[in-house]
PDB file of C-alpha atoms in Angstrom:
ATOM      1  CA  MET D   1     -73.578 150.421 -22.807  1.00  0.00           C
ATOM      2  CA  ASN D   2     -69.838 149.828 -22.477  1.00  0.00           C
ATOM      3  CA  GLU D   3     -67.440 150.231 -25.383  1.00  0.00           C
ATOM      4  CA  THR D   4     -66.917 146.501 -25.954  1.00  0.00           C
ATOM      5  CA  ALA D   5     -70.646 145.765 -26.112  1.00  0.00           C
ATOM      6  CA  TRP D   6     -71.185 148.686 -28.460  1.00  0.00           C
ATOM      7  CA  LYS D   7     -68.583 147.319 -30.904  1.00  0.00           C
ATOM      8  CA  GLY D   8     -69.943 143.813 -30.797  1.00  0.00           C
ATOM      9  CA  SER D   9     -67.417 141.001 -31.230  1.00  0.00           C
ATOM     10  CA  ARG D  10     -65.594 139.213 -34.003  1.00  0.00           C
ATOM     11  CA  GLU D  11     -67.543 136.051 -33.223  1.00  0.00           C
ATOM     12  CA  GLY D  12     -70.800 137.993 -33.344  1.00  0.00           C
ATOM     13  CA  TRP D  13     -70.035 139.412 -36.772  1.00  0.00           C
ATOM     14  CA  LEU D  14     -69.036 135.971 -38.049  1.00  0.00           C
ATOM     15  CA  SER D  15     -72.143 134.335 -36.618  1.00  0.00           C
ATOM     16  CA  SER D  16     -74.371 136.944 -38.220  1.00  0.00           C
ATOM     17  CA  ALA D  17     -72.501 136.618 -41.526  1.00  0.00           C
ATOM     18  CA  TYR D  18     -72.917 132.831 -41.381  1.00  0.00           C
ATOM     19  CA  GLU D  19     -76.677 133.189 -40.918  1.00  0.00           C
ATOM     20  CA  ALA D  20     -76.877 135.649 -43.806  1.00  0.00           C
ATOM     21  CA  LEU D  21     -74.872 133.327 -46.068  1.00  0.00           C
ATOM     22  CA  VAL D  22     -76.997 130.290 -45.245  1.00  0.00           C
ATOM     23  CA  ASP D  23     -80.287 132.166 -45.556  1.00  0.00           C
ATOM     24  CA  GLY D  24     -79.594 134.392 -48.540  1.00  0.00           C
ATOM     25  CA  GLY D  25     -76.310 133.483 -50.197  1.00  0.00           C
ATOM     26  CA  VAL D  26     -73.089 135.457 -50.377  1.00  0.00           C
ATOM     27  CA  ASP D  27     -74.811 138.569 -51.759  1.00  0.00           C
ATOM     28  CA  ALA D  28     -76.694 138.828 -48.454  1.00  0.00           C
ATOM     29  CA  VAL D  29     -73.449 139.143 -46.495  1.00  0.00           C
ATOM     30  CA  LYS D  30     -73.190 142.934 -46.342  1.00  0.00           C
ATOM     31  CA  ILE D  31     -71.809 145.115 -43.585  1.00  0.00           C
ATOM     32  CA  LEU D  32     -74.720 147.511 -42.998  1.00  0.00           C
ATOM     33  CA  PRO D  33     -77.484 144.865 -42.745  1.00  0.00           C
ATOM     34  CA  LEU D  34     -75.255 142.819 -40.428  1.00  0.00           C
ATOM     35  CA  ALA D  35     -74.627 145.879 -38.250  1.00  0.00           C
ATOM     36  CA  LYS D  36     -78.368 146.532 -37.981  1.00  0.00           C
ATOM     37  CA  LYS D  37     -78.992 142.915 -37.041  1.00  0.00           C
ATOM     38  CA  LEU D  38     -76.301 143.090 -34.358  1.00  0.00           C
ATOM     39  CA  ASN D  39     -77.551 146.495 -33.191  1.00  0.00           C
ATOM     40  CA  VAL D  40     -74.108 148.052 -33.504  1.00  0.00           C
ATOM     41  CA  SER D  41     -72.704 150.848 -35.632  1.00  0.00           C
ATOM     42  CA  ARG D  42     -71.415 150.113 -39.112  1.00  0.00           C
ATOM     43  CA  THR D  43     -67.988 151.486 -38.178  1.00  0.00           C
ATOM     44  CA  SER D  44     -67.647 148.918 -35.379  1.00  0.00           C
ATOM     45  CA  PHE D  45     -67.124 146.303 -38.099  1.00  0.00           C
ATOM     46  CA  TYR D  46     -63.669 147.744 -38.760  1.00  0.00           C
ATOM     47  CA  TRP D  47     -62.487 146.952 -35.248  1.00  0.00           C
ATOM     48  CA  PHE D  48     -62.498 143.300 -36.280  1.00  0.00           C
ATOM     49  CA  PHE D  49     -62.124 143.158 -40.069  1.00  0.00           C
ATOM     50  CA  THR D  50     -60.308 145.252 -42.641  1.00  0.00           C
ATOM     51  CA  ASP D  51     -63.128 144.967 -45.164  1.00  0.00           C
ATOM     52  CA  ARG D  52     -65.951 142.697 -46.353  1.00  0.00           C
ATOM     53  CA  GLU D  53     -63.458 140.518 -48.215  1.00  0.00           C
ATOM     54  CA  GLN D  54     -61.676 139.674 -44.977  1.00  0.00           C
ATOM     55  CA  LEU D  55     -65.011 138.743 -43.389  1.00  0.00           C
ATOM     56  CA  LEU D  56     -65.757 136.421 -46.308  1.00  0.00           C
ATOM     57  CA  GLU D  57     -62.303 134.860 -46.009  1.00  0.00           C
ATOM     58  CA  ALA D  58     -62.970 134.209 -42.318  1.00  0.00           C
ATOM     59  CA  LEU D  59     -66.287 132.575 -43.198  1.00  0.00           C
ATOM     60  CA  LEU D  60     -64.536 130.255 -45.640  1.00  0.00           C
ATOM     61  CA  ALA D  61     -61.903 129.412 -43.042  1.00  0.00           C
ATOM     62  CA  ASN D  62     -64.657 128.498 -40.563  1.00  0.00           C
ATOM     63  CA  TRP D  63     -66.395 126.331 -43.173  1.00  0.00           C
ATOM     64  CA  ASN D  64     -63.201 124.444 -43.958  1.00  0.00           C
ATOM     65  CA  ALA D  65     -62.210 124.075 -40.313  1.00  0.00           C
ATOM     66  CA  LYS D  66     -65.589 122.607 -39.442  1.00  0.00           C
ATOM     67  CA  ASN D  67     -66.610 120.486 -42.410  1.00  0.00           C
ATOM     68  CA  THR D  68     -63.270 119.257 -43.717  1.00  0.00           C
ATOM     69  CA  SER D  69     -61.891 118.667 -40.236  1.00  0.00           C
ATOM     70  CA  GLY D  70     -65.165 116.984 -39.277  1.00  0.00           C
ATOM     71  CA  ILE D  71     -64.846 114.388 -42.033  1.00  0.00           C
ATOM     72  CA  GLN D  72     -61.135 113.886 -41.396  1.00  0.00           C
ATOM     73  CA  GLY D  73     -61.757 113.369 -37.691  1.00  0.00           C
ATOM     74  CA  ARG D  74     -64.418 110.734 -38.261  1.00  0.00           C
ATOM     75  CA  CYS D  75     -62.175 108.958 -40.789  1.00  0.00           C
ATOM     76  CA  GLU D  76     -59.568 108.630 -38.054  1.00  0.00           C
ATOM     77  CA  ALA D  77     -61.992 107.562 -35.295  1.00  0.00           C
ATOM     78  CA  TYR D  78     -61.486 104.112 -33.748  1.00  0.00           C
ATOM     79  CA  ALA D  79     -63.356 101.266 -35.454  1.00  0.00           C
ATOM     80  CA  GLU D  80     -63.023  97.483 -35.213  1.00  0.00           C
ATOM     81  CA  THR D  81     -64.577  96.827 -38.628  1.00  0.00           C
ATOM     82  CA  ILE D  82     -64.970  98.672 -41.910  1.00  0.00           C
ATOM     83  CA  ALA D  83     -68.730  98.788 -41.270  1.00  0.00           C
ATOM     84  CA  GLU D  84     -68.148 100.545 -37.964  1.00  0.00           C
ATOM     85  CA  ALA D  85     -65.688 102.906 -39.647  1.00  0.00           C
ATOM     86  CA  MET D  86     -68.355 103.808 -42.202  1.00  0.00           C
ATOM     87  CA  LEU D  87     -70.863 104.451 -39.435  1.00  0.00           C
ATOM     88  CA  ASN D  88     -68.331 106.840 -37.923  1.00  0.00           C
ATOM     89  CA  ILE D  89     -68.321 108.719 -41.234  1.00  0.00           C
ATOM     90  CA  MET D  90     -72.101 108.782 -41.292  1.00  0.00           C
ATOM     91  CA  ASP D  91     -72.082 110.673 -38.010  1.00  0.00           C
ATOM     92  CA  CYS D  92     -71.177 113.647 -40.205  1.00  0.00           C
ATOM     93  CA  TRP D  93     -74.421 113.432 -42.152  1.00  0.00           C
ATOM     94  CA  LEU D  94     -76.597 113.299 -39.032  1.00  0.00           C
ATOM     95  CA  ASP D  95     -74.814 115.708 -36.684  1.00  0.00           C
ATOM     96  CA  SER D  96     -74.470 119.342 -37.720  1.00  0.00           C
ATOM     97  CA  GLN D  97     -71.972 119.870 -34.911  1.00  0.00           C
ATOM     98  CA  ILE D  98     -69.560 117.670 -36.880  1.00  0.00           C
ATOM     99  CA  PHE D  99     -70.525 118.607 -40.440  1.00  0.00           C
ATOM    100  CA  ASP D 100     -72.825 121.515 -41.279  1.00  0.00           C
ATOM    101  CA  SER D 101     -74.745 120.597 -44.443  1.00  0.00           C
ATOM    102  CA  GLN D 102     -76.402 124.018 -44.716  1.00  0.00           C
ATOM    103  CA  PHE D 103     -72.998 125.699 -44.583  1.00  0.00           C
ATOM    104  CA  GLU D 104     -71.755 123.239 -47.218  1.00  0.00           C
ATOM    105  CA  PHE D 105     -74.666 123.999 -49.548  1.00  0.00           C
ATOM    106  CA  ALA D 106     -74.171 127.753 -49.136  1.00  0.00           C
ATOM    107  CA  VAL D 107     -70.434 127.622 -49.839  1.00  0.00           C
ATOM    108  CA  ARG D 108     -70.879 125.383 -52.888  1.00  0.00           C
ATOM    109  CA  SER D 109     -73.509 127.776 -54.233  1.00  0.00           C
ATOM    110  CA  TRP D 110     -71.096 130.646 -53.615  1.00  0.00           C
ATOM    111  CA  ALA D 111     -68.392 128.745 -55.510  1.00  0.00           C
ATOM    112  CA  LEU D 112     -70.549 128.859 -58.642  1.00  0.00           C
ATOM    113  CA  GLN D 113     -70.056 132.649 -58.631  1.00  0.00           C
ATOM    114  CA  SER D 114     -66.404 132.782 -57.615  1.00  0.00           C
ATOM    115  CA  PRO D 115     -63.422 130.963 -59.160  1.00  0.00           C
ATOM    116  CA  GLU D 116     -61.421 131.686 -56.000  1.00  0.00           C
ATOM    117  CA  VAL D 117     -64.010 130.018 -53.781  1.00  0.00           C
ATOM    118  CA  ALA D 118     -64.378 127.167 -56.281  1.00  0.00           C
ATOM    119  CA  ALA D 119     -60.635 126.537 -55.970  1.00  0.00           C
ATOM    120  CA  GLN D 120     -60.942 126.314 -52.180  1.00  0.00           C
ATOM    121  CA  VAL D 121     -63.882 123.932 -52.491  1.00  0.00           C
ATOM    122  CA  LEU D 122     -61.866 121.724 -54.859  1.00  0.00           C
ATOM    123  CA  GLU D 123     -58.972 121.696 -52.396  1.00  0.00           C
ATOM    124  CA  ALA D 124     -61.332 120.717 -49.577  1.00  0.00           C
ATOM    125  CA  ASP D 125     -62.869 117.972 -51.732  1.00  0.00           C
ATOM    126  CA  GLU D 126     -59.436 116.513 -52.394  1.00  0.00           C
ATOM    127  CA  ALA D 127     -58.521 116.557 -48.699  1.00  0.00           C
ATOM    128  CA  ARG D 128     -61.775 114.855 -47.733  1.00  0.00           C
ATOM    129  CA  LEU D 129     -61.483 112.221 -50.452  1.00  0.00           C
ATOM    130  CA  SER D 130     -57.910 111.527 -49.388  1.00  0.00           C
ATOM    131  CA  ALA D 131     -59.035 110.963 -45.793  1.00  0.00           C
ATOM    132  CA  LEU D 132     -61.837 108.636 -46.889  1.00  0.00           C
ATOM    133  CA  ALA D 133     -59.520 106.648 -49.160  1.00  0.00           C
ATOM    134  CA  ALA D 134     -56.979 106.312 -46.344  1.00  0.00           C
ATOM    135  CA  MET D 135     -59.698 104.865 -44.119  1.00  0.00           C
ATOM    136  CA  PHE D 136     -60.519 102.185 -46.699  1.00  0.00           C
ATOM    137  CA  THR D 137     -56.828 101.438 -47.245  1.00  0.00           C
ATOM    138  CA  LYS D 138     -56.400 100.917 -43.505  1.00  0.00           C
ATOM    139  CA  PHE D 139     -58.949  98.099 -43.704  1.00  0.00           C
ATOM    140  CA  GLY D 140     -57.117  96.304 -46.494  1.00  0.00           C
ATOM    141  CA  PHE D 141     -58.652  97.672 -49.677  1.00  0.00           C
ATOM    142  CA  SER D 142     -56.393  98.194 -52.668  1.00  0.00           C
ATOM    143  CA  ASP D 143     -55.523 101.771 -53.605  1.00  0.00           C
ATOM    144  CA  LEU D 144     -57.911 101.715 -56.567  1.00  0.00           C
ATOM    145  CA  ASP D 145     -60.787 100.178 -54.601  1.00  0.00           C
ATOM    146  CA  ALA D 146     -60.201 102.639 -51.764  1.00  0.00           C
ATOM    147  CA  GLU D 147     -60.285 105.576 -54.168  1.00  0.00           C
ATOM    148  CA  VAL D 148     -63.475 104.428 -55.915  1.00  0.00           C
ATOM    149  CA  ARG D 149     -65.282 103.639 -52.671  1.00  0.00           C
ATOM    150  CA  ALA D 150     -64.217 106.979 -51.180  1.00  0.00           C
ATOM    151  CA  ARG D 151     -65.551 108.808 -54.222  1.00  0.00           C
ATOM    152  CA  THR D 152     -68.815 106.867 -54.080  1.00  0.00           C
ATOM    153  CA  VAL D 153     -69.373 107.712 -50.413  1.00  0.00           C
ATOM    154  CA  TYR D 154     -68.482 111.352 -50.825  1.00  0.00           C
ATOM    155  CA  LEU D 155     -70.176 112.128 -54.121  1.00  0.00           C
ATOM    156  CA  VAL D 156     -73.440 110.526 -52.986  1.00  0.00           C
ATOM    157  CA  GLN D 157     -73.502 112.735 -49.902  1.00  0.00           C
ATOM    158  CA  ILE D 158     -72.589 115.873 -51.836  1.00  0.00           C
ATOM    159  CA  GLY D 159     -75.475 114.956 -54.143  1.00  0.00           C
ATOM    160  CA  TYR D 160     -77.786 114.776 -51.123  1.00  0.00           C
ATOM    161  CA  ILE D 161     -76.635 118.235 -50.087  1.00  0.00           C
ATOM    162  CA  SER D 162     -76.758 119.774 -53.560  1.00  0.00           C
ATOM    163  CA  MET D 163     -80.295 118.475 -54.102  1.00  0.00           C
ATOM    164  CA  ASN D 164     -81.280 119.763 -50.657  1.00  0.00           C
ATOM    165  CA  THR D 165     -82.653 116.288 -49.871  1.00  0.00           C
ATOM    166  CA  ARG D 166     -84.675 115.928 -46.677  1.00  0.00           C
ATOM    167  CA  GLU D 167     -85.215 112.610 -44.861  1.00  0.00           C
ATOM    168  CA  ASP D 168     -86.609 112.038 -41.409  1.00  0.00           C
ATOM    169  CA  ILE D 169     -84.341 110.250 -38.952  1.00  0.00           C
ATOM    170  CA  ALA D 170     -86.335 106.987 -39.025  1.00  0.00           C
ATOM    171  CA  LEU D 171     -86.079 106.700 -42.805  1.00  0.00           C
ATOM    172  CA  ARG D 172     -82.389 107.572 -42.805  1.00  0.00           C
ATOM    173  CA  MET D 173     -81.671 104.993 -40.081  1.00  0.00           C
ATOM    174  CA  ARG D 174     -83.567 102.329 -42.009  1.00  0.00           C
ATOM    175  CA  ARG D 175     -81.460 102.971 -45.104  1.00  0.00           C
ATOM    176  CA  ILE D 176     -78.070 103.276 -43.428  1.00  0.00           C
ATOM    177  CA  PRO D 177     -77.284  99.520 -43.156  1.00  0.00           C
ATOM    178  CA  SER D 178     -77.839  99.184 -46.918  1.00  0.00           C
ATOM    179  CA  TYR D 179     -75.628 102.181 -47.610  1.00  0.00           C
ATOM    180  CA  VAL D 180     -72.915 100.678 -45.409  1.00  0.00           C
ATOM    181  CA  GLN D 181     -73.157  97.331 -47.207  1.00  0.00           C
ATOM    182  CA  ILE D 182     -72.989  98.984 -50.636  1.00  0.00           C
ATOM    183  CA  TYR D 183     -70.074 101.232 -49.683  1.00  0.00           C
ATOM    184  CA  THR D 184     -67.999  98.627 -47.839  1.00  0.00           C
ATOM    185  CA  GLY D 185     -69.234  95.157 -48.797  1.00  0.00           C
ATOM    186  CA  ASP D 186     -69.897  94.510 -45.094  1.00  0.00           C
ATOM    187  CA  THR D 187     -73.180  94.652 -43.161  1.00  0.00           C
ATOM    188  CA  PRO D 188     -73.090  96.387 -39.766  1.00  0.00           C
ATOM    189  CA  GLN D 189     -73.640  94.264 -36.687  1.00  0.00           C
ATOM    190  CA  ARG D 190     -76.499  95.123 -34.362  1.00  0.00           C
ATOM    191  CA  ARG D 191     -74.171  96.338 -31.618  1.00  0.00           C
ATOM    192  CA  GLU D 192     -72.495  98.657 -34.111  1.00  0.00           C
ATOM    193  CA  MET D 193     -75.845 100.052 -35.207  1.00  0.00           C
ATOM    194  CA  GLU D 194     -76.951 100.421 -31.593  1.00  0.00           C
ATOM    195  CA  ARG D 195     -73.890 102.503 -30.754  1.00  0.00           C
ATOM    196  CA  PHE D 196     -74.433 104.577 -33.873  1.00  0.00           C
ATOM    197  CA  ALA D 197     -78.144 105.098 -33.198  1.00  0.00           C
ATOM    198  CA  SER D 198     -77.448 106.009 -29.577  1.00  0.00           C
ATOM    199  CA  ARG D 199     -75.120 108.794 -30.684  1.00  0.00           C
ATOM    200  CA  HIS D 200     -78.083 110.289 -32.529  1.00  0.00           C
ATOM    201  CA  SER D 201     -80.699 109.679 -29.807  1.00  0.00           C
ATOM    202  CA  PHE D 202     -82.490 107.031 -31.852  1.00  0.00           C
ATOM    203  CA  ILE D 203     -83.815 103.680 -30.588  1.00  0.00           C
ATOM    204  CA  LEU D 204     -83.592 100.674 -32.910  1.00  0.00           C
ATOM    205  CA  GLU D 205     -86.457  98.192 -33.242  1.00  0.00           C
ATOM    206  CA  PRO D 206     -85.582  94.485 -33.841  1.00  0.00           C
ATOM    207  CA  GLU D 207     -88.286  93.813 -36.467  1.00  0.00           C
ATOM    208  CA  ARG D 208     -87.371  96.869 -38.480  1.00  0.00           C
ATOM    209  CA  ASP D 209     -83.673  96.122 -38.126  1.00  0.00           C
ATOM    210  CA  ALA D 210     -84.105  92.584 -39.448  1.00  0.00           C
ATOM    211  CA  ALA D 211     -85.883  93.960 -42.499  1.00  0.00           C
ATOM    212  CA  ALA D 212     -83.006  96.397 -42.994  1.00  0.00           C
ATOM    213  CA  GLY D 213     -80.489  93.554 -42.991  1.00  0.00           C
ATOM    214  CA  ILE D 214     -78.680  94.358 -39.739  1.00  0.00           C
ATOM    215  CA  ARG D 215     -76.737  91.315 -38.568  1.00  0.00           C
ATOM    216  CA  GLY D 216     -77.941  89.980 -35.226  1.00  0.00           C
ATOM    217  CA  ALA D 217     -81.166  91.997 -35.346  1.00  0.00           C
ATOM    218  CA  ASN D 218     -83.311  89.157 -33.972  1.00  0.00           C
ATOM    219  CA  LYS D 219     -80.900  88.136 -31.227  1.00  0.00           C
ATOM    220  CA  GLU D 220     -81.471  89.082 -27.620  1.00  0.00           C
ATOM    221  CA  VAL D 221     -79.021  91.697 -26.396  1.00  0.00           C
TER     222      VAL D 221
END
């Protein structure tokens, strides 16, 4: 085994730490168990991190870079209507490559034990809410309406995550048009829902879509 393989890699340590955090909470993120999982020596950890605290800081940085940036990116994505803009946001809740709900749950649980982490979570919340409010403002909502709608969207989803809610994709898709209408006052058009569903490898059905209130659901396309 060459020297590099024996040491492992920074990404390997972070990936293993992420899995430990998600599966067992922050107390499970310990150097020796991670080393055993990676099949490397404990001392190899120090090639990449000064101490456990630095590893935890890197985990938090990864969480913020993925989840906060994921929401901000979808807020800025092109949309012709506010309904389409909201569907862009909802990509986050269905695609863990954009927004990792398990990571979010683990970090928020960690924040209950650490004032320092809680402060970073609060900062991330503010950045995400600001991005959501800016999206509503762009579509003509007043500052107050934009703020309230942003908070409604965000706090509902954080509630989903905190309650560890599970929904199959068909049920979630059936509810999404109603969520969009409640959040924005606008009902998504069928073509908007088709594009959204396609991004998540889901096929819409006209009868079900009509019942869900999707505009144009009974029209031929």
